[in-house]
Coordinates of C-alpha atoms in Angstrom, one line a residue:
Chain A
M597 CA -20.0 -200.1 -123.3
I598 CA -22.4 -200.7 -126.7
A599 CA -20.4 -202.9 -128.9
S600 CA -19.1 -201.6 -132.4
S601 CA -18.2 -203.8 -135.1
L602 CA -15.7 -202.4 -138.1
K603 CA -18.7 -202.5 -140.4
E604 CA -20.6 -200.4 -138.2
K605 CA -17.5 -198.1 -137.6
L606 CA -17.5 -197.9 -141.7
I607 CA -21.4 -197.2 -142.0
F608 CA -21.1 -194.4 -139.4
L609 CA -18.0 -192.9 -140.5
T610 CA -17.1 -193.4 -144.1
P611 CA -18.9 -190.2 -145.8
I612 CA -17.4 -187.6 -142.9
L613 CA -13.7 -189.5 -143.4
L614 CA -14.1 -189.1 -147.1
I615 CA -14.7 -185.6 -146.7
T616 CA -12.2 -184.6 -144.6
V617 CA -9.9 -186.5 -146.3
I618 CA -11.3 -184.3 -149.9
L619 CA -10.3 -181.4 -147.5
Y620 CA -7.4 -182.1 -146.1
I621 CA -6.0 -182.6 -149.6
M622 CA -7.9 -179.3 -151.1
I623 CA -6.2 -177.2 -148.5
A624 CA -2.5 -179.3 -149.7
T625 CA -3.5 -178.4 -153.1
S626 CA -4.1 -174.9 -152.7
I627 CA -0.4 -174.3 -151.1
Y628 CA 0.8 -176.0 -153.9
V629 CA -0.9 -174.1 -156.4
S630 CA 0.5 -171.2 -154.5
M631 CA 3.9 -172.3 -155.7
S632 CA 3.1 -172.3 -159.0
D633 CA 3.1 -170.6 -162.1
W634 CA -0.4 -170.6 -163.2
R635 CA -1.6 -167.4 -164.2
S636 CA -4.6 -168.2 -167.0
Y637 CA -7.3 -169.8 -168.1
K638 CA -5.6 -172.9 -168.4
I639 CA -4.0 -174.9 -165.7
S640 CA -0.8 -174.8 -165.2
L641 CA 1.1 -176.4 -162.3
N642 CA 5.2 -176.3 -162.8
F643 CA 7.1 -175.8 -159.5
I644 CA 8.0 -172.0 -159.0
G645 CA 9.3 -172.5 -155.0
L646 CA 8.0 -169.0 -153.2
R647 CA 8.5 -166.5 -156.1
N648 CA 4.4 -165.6 -155.7
Y649 CA 5.3 -164.6 -152.4
I650 CA 8.1 -162.6 -153.1
E651 CA 6.3 -161.1 -155.4
L652 CA 3.1 -161.0 -153.0
F653 CA 5.3 -159.5 -149.8
S654 CA 6.5 -156.4 -152.7
N655 CA 3.1 -155.7 -153.3
P656 CA 1.7 -152.7 -151.6
R657 CA -2.0 -153.5 -151.7
F658 CA -0.9 -156.9 -150.0
Y659 CA 0.1 -154.3 -147.0
A660 CA -3.5 -151.9 -147.3
A661 CA -5.2 -155.7 -147.5
L662 CA -3.6 -157.3 -144.6
R663 CA -4.0 -153.6 -142.5
N664 CA -7.6 -153.4 -143.3
N665 CA -8.3 -156.6 -141.8
I666 CA -6.1 -156.3 -138.8
I667 CA -8.4 -153.3 -138.3
W668 CA -11.5 -155.0 -139.2
I669 CA -10.8 -157.8 -136.5
A670 CA -9.6 -155.5 -133.7
L671 CA -12.8 -153.0 -134.7
F672 CA -15.3 -155.8 -134.8
M673 CA -14.8 -158.4 -132.0
V674 CA -14.2 -156.3 -129.6
P675 CA -17.1 -153.8 -129.3
T676 CA -19.4 -156.8 -130.7
S677 CA -18.7 -159.0 -128.0
F678 CA -18.0 -156.2 -125.2
L679 CA -21.8 -154.9 -126.4
G680 CA -23.1 -158.8 -126.2
L681 CA -22.3 -159.2 -122.7
V682 CA -23.9 -155.8 -121.9
L683 CA -27.2 -156.3 -123.7
A684 CA -27.2 -159.8 -122.6
Y685 CA -26.7 -159.2 -119.2
I686 CA -29.6 -156.2 -119.3
M687 CA -31.9 -158.6 -121.5
V688 CA -31.5 -161.1 -118.9
S689 CA -32.1 -158.6 -116.0
T690 CA -35.3 -157.4 -117.6
G691 CA -36.8 -160.8 -118.2
K692 CA -37.8 -160.0 -121.5
E693 CA -35.6 -161.5 -123.2
L694 CA -37.2 -163.5 -126.2
I695 CA -38.3 -160.5 -128.0
F696 CA -35.3 -158.2 -127.3
R697 CA -32.9 -161.9 -128.5
T698 CA -35.1 -162.2 -131.7
V699 CA -34.5 -158.3 -132.5
F700 CA -30.6 -158.6 -132.5
L701 CA -30.8 -162.6 -134.0
L702 CA -32.7 -161.2 -137.5
P703 CA -29.7 -159.5 -138.8
T704 CA -27.6 -162.4 -137.8
A705 CA -29.9 -164.9 -140.0
I706 CA -29.5 -162.7 -142.7
S707 CA -26.7 -163.2 -146.0
M708 CA -23.6 -160.8 -145.6
T709 CA -24.8 -160.1 -149.1
V710 CA -27.9 -158.7 -148.4
A711 CA -26.6 -157.0 -145.2
G712 CA -24.4 -154.8 -147.3
T713 CA -26.9 -154.3 -149.8
L714 CA -29.4 -152.7 -146.4
W715 CA -26.7 -150.9 -145.5
V716 CA -25.5 -149.2 -148.8
W717 CA -28.9 -147.8 -149.4
M718 CA -28.7 -146.9 -145.1
Y719 CA -25.2 -145.2 -146.4
A720 CA -26.3 -143.2 -149.4
S721 CA -26.2 -139.7 -149.2
E722 CA -30.2 -139.1 -149.1
G723 CA -30.1 -142.2 -146.8
A724 CA -31.2 -143.0 -143.3
V725 CA -28.3 -142.4 -141.9
N726 CA -27.9 -139.0 -143.0
T727 CA -31.4 -138.3 -142.8
L728 CA -31.6 -139.1 -139.1
L729 CA -28.2 -137.1 -138.8
K730 CA -30.3 -133.7 -140.6
A731 CA -33.1 -134.7 -138.1
F732 CA -31.1 -134.2 -134.9
N733 CA -29.5 -131.1 -136.5
L734 CA -26.3 -132.4 -136.6
S735 CA -26.2 -131.9 -140.1
F736 CA -22.6 -131.2 -140.5
L737 CA -21.7 -135.1 -139.5
T738 CA -23.4 -135.8 -142.9
K739 CA -21.1 -137.8 -145.2
P740 CA -21.6 -140.2 -148.0
W741 CA -20.2 -143.0 -145.8
I742 CA -19.2 -145.6 -147.9
S743 CA -17.7 -143.2 -150.8
D744 CA -15.7 -141.4 -148.6
P745 CA -12.2 -143.4 -148.2
S746 CA -12.1 -141.9 -144.5
T747 CA -14.9 -143.6 -143.5
A748 CA -15.7 -146.5 -145.6
L749 CA -13.9 -149.2 -144.2
Y750 CA -15.3 -148.2 -140.8
A751 CA -18.8 -147.6 -142.2
L752 CA -18.4 -151.4 -143.2
I753 CA -17.1 -152.7 -139.7
F754 CA -19.5 -151.4 -137.8
V755 CA -22.5 -153.7 -140.7
T756 CA -20.7 -156.3 -139.5
I757 CA -20.9 -155.1 -135.7
W758 CA -24.9 -155.2 -136.4
Q759 CA -24.9 -158.7 -137.8
Y760 CA -22.8 -160.5 -135.6
L761 CA -24.4 -158.8 -132.3
G762 CA -26.7 -161.5 -132.2
F763 CA -24.6 -164.2 -131.9
A764 CA -22.0 -162.8 -128.9
V765 CA -26.0 -162.0 -127.2
I766 CA -26.8 -165.8 -128.0
I767 CA -23.1 -166.7 -126.3
F768 CA -23.3 -164.8 -123.3
E769 CA -26.7 -165.0 -122.5
A770 CA -25.9 -168.9 -122.1
A771 CA -22.4 -167.9 -120.2
I772 CA -24.6 -165.9 -117.7
K773 CA -27.4 -168.1 -117.6
G774 CA -24.7 -170.6 -116.1
I775 CA -23.6 -168.3 -113.3
D776 CA -24.7 -169.7 -109.9
P777 CA -27.0 -167.1 -109.2
S778 CA -26.4 -167.5 -105.0
L779 CA -22.9 -165.5 -105.9
I780 CA -24.8 -162.4 -107.5
E781 CA -27.2 -163.0 -104.4
A782 CA -24.7 -163.2 -101.7
A783 CA -22.1 -159.8 -103.2
Q784 CA -26.5 -158.2 -103.4
I785 CA -26.6 -159.3 -99.7
D786 CA -23.2 -157.5 -99.1
G787 CA -24.5 -154.0 -100.9
A788 CA -22.4 -154.2 -104.3
S789 CA -23.7 -151.7 -107.2
S790 CA -25.0 -153.3 -109.8
L791 CA -21.5 -152.2 -111.8
R792 CA -19.4 -154.4 -109.1
I793 CA -21.6 -157.2 -110.1
F794 CA -21.1 -157.0 -113.6
W795 CA -17.4 -156.4 -113.1
D796 CA -16.0 -158.6 -110.2
I797 CA -18.8 -161.4 -110.7
V798 CA -20.4 -161.2 -114.0
V799 CA -17.0 -160.7 -116.5
P800 CA -14.9 -163.1 -114.8
Q801 CA -17.5 -165.9 -115.0
V802 CA -18.6 -165.4 -118.6
R803 CA -15.2 -166.1 -119.3
H804 CA -16.0 -169.2 -121.5
G805 CA -18.2 -167.5 -123.4
F806 CA -15.3 -164.4 -124.5
L807 CA -13.3 -168.2 -125.3
V808 CA -15.9 -168.9 -128.1
A809 CA -17.1 -165.7 -129.2
V810 CA -13.6 -164.0 -129.6
P811 CA -12.1 -167.0 -132.0
L812 CA -15.3 -166.8 -134.0
L813 CA -15.5 -163.2 -135.1
A814 CA -11.8 -163.1 -135.5
L815 CA -12.3 -166.0 -138.0
S816 CA -15.2 -163.8 -139.4
A817 CA -13.3 -160.8 -139.8
L818 CA -10.5 -162.6 -141.3
K819 CA -12.4 -164.2 -144.1
I820 CA -14.5 -161.1 -144.6
F821 CA -15.9 -160.7 -148.4
D822 CA -19.1 -160.6 -149.2
I823 CA -19.8 -157.2 -147.9
V824 CA -16.9 -156.0 -149.4
Y825 CA -17.9 -157.6 -153.0
V826 CA -21.2 -155.9 -152.9
A827 CA -20.5 -152.6 -151.4
T828 CA -17.4 -151.5 -152.3
R829 CA -15.5 -154.0 -154.2
G830 CA -12.5 -152.6 -152.1
G831 CA -12.8 -148.8 -153.0
P832 CA -12.8 -146.1 -152.6
G833 CA -9.0 -146.5 -153.6
L834 CA -8.2 -149.4 -151.8
A835 CA -9.8 -148.3 -148.2
T836 CA -12.0 -151.5 -148.0
D837 CA -9.6 -154.0 -149.6
V838 CA -9.2 -157.1 -147.5
L839 CA -6.9 -159.5 -147.8
G840 CA -10.6 -161.8 -149.0
Y841 CA -12.0 -159.3 -152.0
F842 CA -8.1 -159.3 -153.1
M843 CA -7.5 -163.2 -152.8
W844 CA -10.7 -163.6 -154.8
E845 CA -10.3 -160.3 -157.6
T846 CA -6.8 -161.7 -158.1
A847 CA -7.9 -165.5 -158.9
F848 CA -10.8 -165.3 -160.4
W849 CA -11.1 -161.7 -162.0
S850 CA -7.6 -161.4 -163.4
R851 CA -7.4 -164.9 -163.4
F852 CA -3.7 -164.5 -161.5
M853 CA -4.5 -168.1 -159.8
A854 CA -1.2 -168.9 -158.4
D855 CA -1.5 -165.5 -156.5
G856 CA -4.4 -166.1 -155.4
A857 CA -4.0 -169.3 -154.2
A858 CA -0.8 -167.4 -152.1
I859 CA -3.0 -164.8 -150.5
A860 CA -5.3 -167.7 -149.5
T861 CA -2.8 -169.3 -148.2
I862 CA -1.7 -166.7 -146.1
I863 CA -5.5 -166.2 -145.0
F864 CA -5.0 -170.6 -143.9
A865 CA -2.2 -169.1 -141.5
I866 CA -3.3 -166.9 -140.2
S867 CA -6.7 -168.9 -139.1
L868 CA -4.9 -171.7 -137.9
G869 CA -3.4 -169.4 -135.1
I870 CA -6.9 -169.3 -134.0
V871 CA -9.0 -172.2 -135.2
I872 CA -5.9 -174.8 -134.0
P873 CA -6.6 -173.3 -129.9
Y874 CA -9.9 -173.3 -130.2
A875 CA -10.3 -176.3 -131.4
L876 CA -8.1 -177.8 -128.6
I877 CA -10.2 -176.0 -125.9
A878 CA -13.4 -177.3 -127.4
L879 CA -11.6 -180.5 -127.2
R880 CA -11.1 -180.6 -123.5
R881 CA -14.7 -179.4 -122.9
W882 CA -15.9 -182.0 -125.4
F883 CA -14.0 -184.9 -124.3
R884 CA -13.6 -184.3 -120.3
Chain B
M943 CA -27.3 -145.8 -104.6
I944 CA -29.7 -146.2 -107.7
S945 CA -33.3 -148.1 -107.3
F946 CA -34.3 -151.2 -109.0
K947 CA -37.1 -149.3 -111.0
T948 CA -34.3 -146.6 -112.1
K949 CA -32.3 -149.5 -113.5
M950 CA -34.6 -151.1 -115.2
I951 CA -35.9 -147.5 -116.7
I952 CA -32.1 -147.9 -118.1
A953 CA -32.2 -150.8 -119.1
Y954 CA -35.5 -150.8 -121.0
T955 CA -34.0 -147.8 -122.2
V956 CA -31.0 -148.7 -123.9
L957 CA -32.6 -152.2 -125.2
V958 CA -35.4 -149.9 -126.9
L959 CA -33.7 -147.8 -128.5
L960 CA -31.0 -150.3 -129.6
T961 CA -34.0 -151.6 -130.9
F962 CA -35.1 -149.1 -133.2
F963 CA -32.0 -148.7 -134.5
W964 CA -31.1 -152.5 -135.3
M965 CA -34.6 -152.3 -136.7
L966 CA -34.5 -149.7 -138.5
P967 CA -32.5 -151.2 -142.3
F968 CA -35.7 -154.0 -142.3
Y969 CA -38.3 -151.0 -142.0
V970 CA -36.0 -149.0 -143.9
A971 CA -35.8 -151.5 -147.2
L972 CA -39.4 -152.3 -146.5
V973 CA -41.3 -148.7 -146.6
T974 CA -37.7 -147.7 -150.1
S975 CA -40.2 -151.4 -151.4
L976 CA -43.4 -150.0 -151.3
K977 CA -42.3 -146.9 -153.2
S978 CA -42.9 -145.9 -157.2
H979 CA -39.1 -145.3 -158.6
E980 CA -40.1 -141.1 -158.1
E981 CA -40.9 -141.5 -154.5
T982 CA -38.0 -142.8 -153.7
Y983 CA -36.1 -139.9 -154.8
T984 CA -38.9 -136.9 -153.9
T985 CA -39.9 -138.3 -150.2
N986 CA -37.5 -138.8 -147.1
V987 CA -36.4 -142.5 -146.9
L988 CA -38.1 -142.9 -143.4
Q989 CA -41.8 -141.8 -144.2
P990 CA -43.6 -144.4 -145.2
P991 CA -45.4 -144.5 -149.0
S992 CA -48.7 -142.5 -149.9
A993 CA -49.9 -145.7 -151.4
A994 CA -48.6 -149.2 -150.9
N995 CA -46.8 -149.9 -154.3
I996 CA -46.6 -153.4 -155.2
I997 CA -45.2 -152.7 -158.4
P998 CA -41.4 -153.3 -157.3
W999 CA -41.7 -156.5 -155.9
F1000 CA -43.1 -158.2 -159.1
I1001 CA -39.9 -156.5 -161.5
A1002 CA -37.8 -157.5 -158.4
W1003 CA -39.4 -161.3 -158.2
S1004 CA -39.3 -161.4 -161.9
R1005 CA -35.6 -160.6 -162.0
V1006 CA -34.6 -162.9 -159.0
S1007 CA -37.3 -165.8 -159.2
R1008 CA -34.7 -168.0 -161.5
A1009 CA -32.1 -167.6 -158.7
F1010 CA -34.4 -168.3 -155.4
I1011 CA -35.4 -172.1 -157.4
N1012 CA -31.7 -172.4 -158.2
S1013 CA -30.8 -171.4 -154.3
I1014 CA -33.5 -174.1 -153.2
L1015 CA -32.9 -176.8 -155.6
V1016 CA -29.0 -176.6 -154.2
S1017 CA -29.7 -175.9 -151.1
I1018 CA -32.3 -178.7 -149.9
P1019 CA -30.1 -181.9 -151.5
A1020 CA -27.1 -180.0 -149.9
T1021 CA -28.4 -179.8 -146.6
F1022 CA -29.6 -183.5 -146.4
L1023 CA -26.7 -184.9 -147.6
C1024 CA -24.7 -182.8 -144.6
V1025 CA -27.2 -183.7 -141.8
L1026 CA -27.2 -187.5 -143.2
A1027 CA -23.1 -187.4 -142.7
G1028 CA -23.7 -185.3 -140.0
T1029 CA -25.7 -187.2 -137.6
L1030 CA -23.8 -190.4 -138.2
A1031 CA -20.5 -189.1 -138.0
G1032 CA -21.5 -187.0 -134.8
Y1033 CA -23.5 -189.9 -133.0
Y1034 CA -20.4 -192.1 -133.6
L1035 CA -18.1 -189.2 -132.4
S1036 CA -20.4 -188.8 -129.3
R1037 CA -20.6 -192.3 -128.2
F1038 CA -17.1 -193.6 -128.8
V1039 CA -14.3 -192.1 -127.0
S1040 CA -11.2 -193.3 -128.3
K1041 CA -7.2 -191.2 -129.5
V1042 CA -8.1 -191.1 -132.5
N1043 CA -11.8 -190.0 -132.3
R1044 CA -10.6 -187.4 -130.8
L1045 CA -8.0 -186.6 -132.9
L1046 CA -10.7 -187.1 -135.4
F1047 CA -12.7 -184.6 -134.0
F1048 CA -9.4 -182.3 -133.9
L1049 CA -9.3 -182.7 -137.8
I1050 CA -13.0 -181.7 -138.2
A1051 CA -13.0 -179.2 -136.3
I1052 CA -10.1 -177.7 -137.7
A1053 CA -12.0 -178.6 -141.4
T1054 CA -15.0 -176.3 -139.9
F1055 CA -13.7 -173.4 -138.8
I1056 CA -10.9 -172.5 -141.4
P1057 CA -11.7 -169.3 -144.4
Y1058 CA -13.1 -171.0 -146.8
Q1059 CA -10.8 -169.1 -149.3
I1060 CA -8.3 -172.2 -149.2
L1061 CA -10.7 -174.7 -150.4
L1062 CA -11.8 -171.9 -153.1
I1063 CA -9.2 -172.7 -155.8
P1064 CA -9.1 -176.6 -155.3
M1065 CA -13.0 -176.6 -155.5
T1066 CA -13.1 -175.0 -158.9
M1067 CA -10.2 -177.5 -160.8
F1068 CA -12.0 -180.6 -159.1
L1069 CA -15.9 -179.0 -160.3
S1070 CA -14.3 -178.4 -164.5
T1071 CA -12.1 -181.7 -164.4
V1072 CA -15.1 -183.6 -164.0
G1073 CA -17.1 -181.6 -166.1
I1074 CA -19.9 -179.9 -163.9
M1075 CA -18.9 -176.7 -163.3
G1076 CA -22.4 -174.6 -163.9
T1077 CA -24.6 -177.2 -163.0
H1078 CA -26.7 -177.9 -159.8
L1079 CA -24.5 -180.6 -158.9
S1080 CA -21.7 -178.4 -158.5
F1081 CA -23.5 -176.6 -155.9
I1082 CA -24.8 -179.7 -153.9
I1083 CA -21.1 -181.5 -154.0
T1084 CA -19.7 -177.9 -153.0
Y1085 CA -22.0 -177.5 -150.0
T1086 CA -22.0 -181.4 -149.0
I1087 CA -17.7 -181.0 -148.3
L1088 CA -18.1 -177.8 -146.8
L1089 CA -20.9 -178.1 -144.3
S1090 CA -20.6 -182.3 -143.4
P1091 CA -17.7 -181.1 -141.1
W1092 CA -19.8 -178.4 -139.4
A1093 CA -22.9 -180.4 -139.5
T1094 CA -21.1 -182.9 -137.4
L1095 CA -19.9 -181.2 -134.6
I1096 CA -23.5 -179.5 -133.9
S1097 CA -25.1 -182.9 -134.5
A1098 CA -22.5 -184.5 -132.3
A1099 CA -22.9 -181.8 -129.4
F1100 CA -26.4 -182.8 -128.5
F1101 CA -26.0 -186.5 -128.8
L1102 CA -23.9 -185.7 -126.1
A1103 CA -27.0 -184.4 -124.3
I1104 CA -28.2 -188.2 -124.7
P1105 CA -28.1 -190.5 -122.0
K1106 CA -25.8 -194.1 -123.8
E1107 CA -28.4 -195.7 -121.2
L1108 CA -31.0 -195.6 -124.0
E1109 CA -29.0 -197.8 -126.3
E1110 CA -27.5 -199.9 -123.8
A1111 CA -30.4 -200.6 -122.9
A1112 CA -31.9 -201.4 -126.1
Q1113 CA -28.4 -203.8 -127.3
I1114 CA -28.9 -205.5 -124.4
D1115 CA -32.4 -206.4 -126.5
G1116 CA -30.2 -207.7 -129.3
A1117 CA -29.9 -204.6 -131.5
S1118 CA -27.1 -203.5 -133.5
P1119 CA -25.6 -199.8 -133.1
V1120 CA -26.9 -199.1 -136.4
Q1121 CA -30.1 -200.2 -135.6
S1122 CA -30.7 -198.4 -132.1
F1123 CA -29.2 -195.2 -133.8
F1124 CA -32.1 -195.3 -136.5
K1125 CA -35.1 -196.5 -133.9
I1126 CA -33.9 -195.4 -130.4
V1127 CA -31.5 -192.0 -130.6
L1128 CA -32.6 -190.3 -133.8
P1129 CA -36.0 -189.9 -132.6
V1130 CA -35.0 -189.1 -129.1
A1131 CA -32.4 -186.5 -131.2
L1132 CA -34.8 -185.0 -133.7
P1133 CA -35.2 -181.3 -131.2
G1134 CA -31.3 -181.5 -132.4
I1135 CA -31.1 -182.5 -136.2
I1136 CA -34.0 -179.9 -136.0
S1137 CA -31.7 -177.2 -135.2
T1138 CA -28.3 -178.8 -137.3
T1139 CA -30.7 -179.2 -140.3
I1140 CA -31.3 -175.2 -139.6
I1141 CA -28.0 -174.1 -139.2
I1142 CA -27.0 -175.8 -142.4
F1143 CA -30.1 -175.0 -145.0
M1144 CA -29.0 -171.6 -143.7
S1145 CA -25.8 -171.3 -144.0
I1146 CA -25.9 -172.9 -147.3
W1147 CA -28.9 -170.0 -148.9
N1148 CA -26.5 -167.0 -147.0
E1149 CA -23.4 -168.4 -148.8
F1150 CA -21.7 -166.0 -150.9
L1151 CA -17.7 -166.7 -151.6
F1152 CA -18.9 -170.0 -153.4
A1153 CA -21.8 -169.2 -155.3
V1154 CA -20.4 -166.0 -156.5
T1155 CA -17.4 -168.4 -158.2
L1156 CA -19.8 -170.7 -159.0
S1157 CA -22.4 -169.0 -160.8
T1158 CA -21.0 -168.9 -164.0
S1159 CA -23.6 -168.0 -166.1
P1160 CA -27.2 -166.3 -165.2
I1161 CA -29.1 -169.8 -165.2
I1162 CA -27.0 -171.5 -162.4
R1163 CA -27.1 -168.6 -160.1
T1164 CA -27.9 -168.9 -156.5
I1165 CA -29.7 -166.0 -155.4
Q1166 CA -26.5 -164.3 -152.9
P1167 CA -25.3 -163.3 -155.9
E1168 CA -28.2 -162.5 -157.8
V1169 CA -28.7 -160.0 -155.2
A1170 CA -24.8 -158.9 -155.6
N1171 CA -25.9 -158.5 -159.4
L1172 CA -28.9 -156.2 -158.9
R1173 CA -26.6 -154.3 -156.6
G1174 CA -24.1 -154.2 -159.3
T1175 CA -26.6 -153.6 -162.3
T1176 CA -27.2 -148.8 -162.7
T1177 CA -30.4 -149.8 -164.3
V1178 CA -32.1 -151.6 -161.3
A1179 CA -33.5 -148.6 -158.8
W1180 CA -33.3 -148.9 -155.3
N1181 CA -37.2 -149.8 -154.8
T1182 CA -36.3 -152.8 -156.6
L1183 CA -33.5 -153.4 -154.8
M1184 CA -34.6 -153.2 -151.8
A1185 CA -37.9 -155.7 -152.8
G1186 CA -35.4 -158.0 -154.2
S1187 CA -33.0 -158.0 -151.0
L1188 CA -36.0 -158.7 -149.2
I1189 CA -37.2 -161.6 -151.4
A1190 CA -33.1 -163.3 -150.8
I1191 CA -33.8 -163.0 -147.0
L1192 CA -37.5 -164.5 -146.6
P1193 CA -36.4 -168.1 -145.7
P1194 CA -34.0 -167.9 -143.2
L1195 CA -36.4 -164.6 -141.8
V1196 CA -39.4 -166.8 -141.5
I1197 CA -37.1 -170.0 -139.9
T1198 CA -35.7 -167.4 -136.9
L1199 CA -39.3 -166.2 -136.5
A1200 CA -41.3 -169.9 -136.2
L1201 CA -38.0 -171.6 -135.1
G1202 CA -35.9 -169.7 -133.3
K1203 CA -35.3 -171.3 -130.5
Y1204 CA -33.8 -174.5 -132.7
F1205 CA -31.9 -171.6 -134.6
I1206 CA -30.1 -170.5 -131.0
R1207 CA -29.7 -174.3 -130.0
G1208 CA -27.9 -174.8 -133.2
L1209 CA -26.2 -171.4 -133.1
L1210 CA -24.4 -172.3 -129.4
A1211 CA -24.1 -176.0 -130.2
G1212 CA -22.2 -175.2 -133.3
A1213 CA -20.2 -172.5 -132.0
L1214 CA -18.6 -176.2 -130.0
K1215 CA -20.2 -174.5 -126.6
G1216 CA -22.1 -177.5 -126.2
V1217 CA -25.8 -178.0 -125.3
R1218 CA -25.8 -179.0 -121.4

């Protein structure tokens, strides 16, 4: 065993201990601010209990944002992880992974701010999406995608799928490569079809890929902010409003810090439901 | 049963079609950025420009250059500090398995993945109390605090893949853990450290929530809020906006194309999937 004295422990761990302590103090501070009366540029930290939460829960905008977040999580997480798995499987079977992997990774590598900007232009009334629809004689489907309240949310959700697909592909590609090839060979000898092999062998064998991808994708959709800020500012109306944007606008636009902190605390509380099990599973994998 | 050849044809068709669609926004942005203002309105968006016009790139660069440089001045020191704190702690966590370390790992993992919104208000309180709001230092401190935990987890994943016997041999020869870390482990761990550096640098470069909040004046604004600002300004034409957007994503694109392998390994380690 490698010896470790107290002095050495300190060299290795002091920076991260300091940072971790700061982070947890900050979390506690946010929760405290959410129970204060801070509603202006000037800091004011008088304790007022849960009043901000009660007000928040009677604000219809809160429910609109929460609903959009829930839709976002569902319509983002499921297709991205499933499509990621299918594509990874197809890519591995062609053996030309390198080029296709790069294609799907480029959107993953760029900022969501720019992704949003590029897609605002794609979705413009004379933009690429409508131009393509017209070219395929589907003119009746053209619309101003992100200024139409009935499509705005789904248009933005699609952009996040576009961005994160590469991430899902990477996770599942690694998972598929971990499958014992003899399992698939045996099934092929038994005459199983590719579809059967996919459903009965690949999907169950990559379940740890889902355990990694699904929580992280859910978290990304829960904290979503950048694209809403750059593309729609929550509009039209509240069609694309989400908790992350509602929080920022409340705290840093209206300067209702305490109310913003209350929304942040709710986002945090929901996230713990995902993060704690995720960290526990990772911990077990880590120190087995 | 479908033949192998048919299957491959289907596979390639799916992949090639998706490739075209997935690359389309980049293509459209590039084509638009090379058109004149008039041409962006008179021609089809998918059509290449009649002649490449680089004026939008000059206009865009004059608008975003300061922000681009701010981002570099912030990202590089912050990445360095995160990777330094992260590799020291990651090494320790990967080598000494104890109850306390498991707890520490758990607390760091939580801190890594929680949404940043919960940290935003206290961070601005802290930065304005210290009186450094609106400086490069405020960004460097913020990103070091935000991303050191992740750097720890990523590098720990890579250190776990390096056999302990290496340092044990060094210590029999009389090296202390700190010495063996710098002399023996770091050189072997270099690929992992490159991956960690890439992931942390790109996260800082691409970060928006803190960037837009800490950019209290145009002088200090970093690149992502600058793009958002360009997009919000009605006087900016599409060709300029697209050129500005492409400038803003140049560093991550170049890194992904040149060092894709390290980026992928970093992504896997960063998702706590492990690198074995």
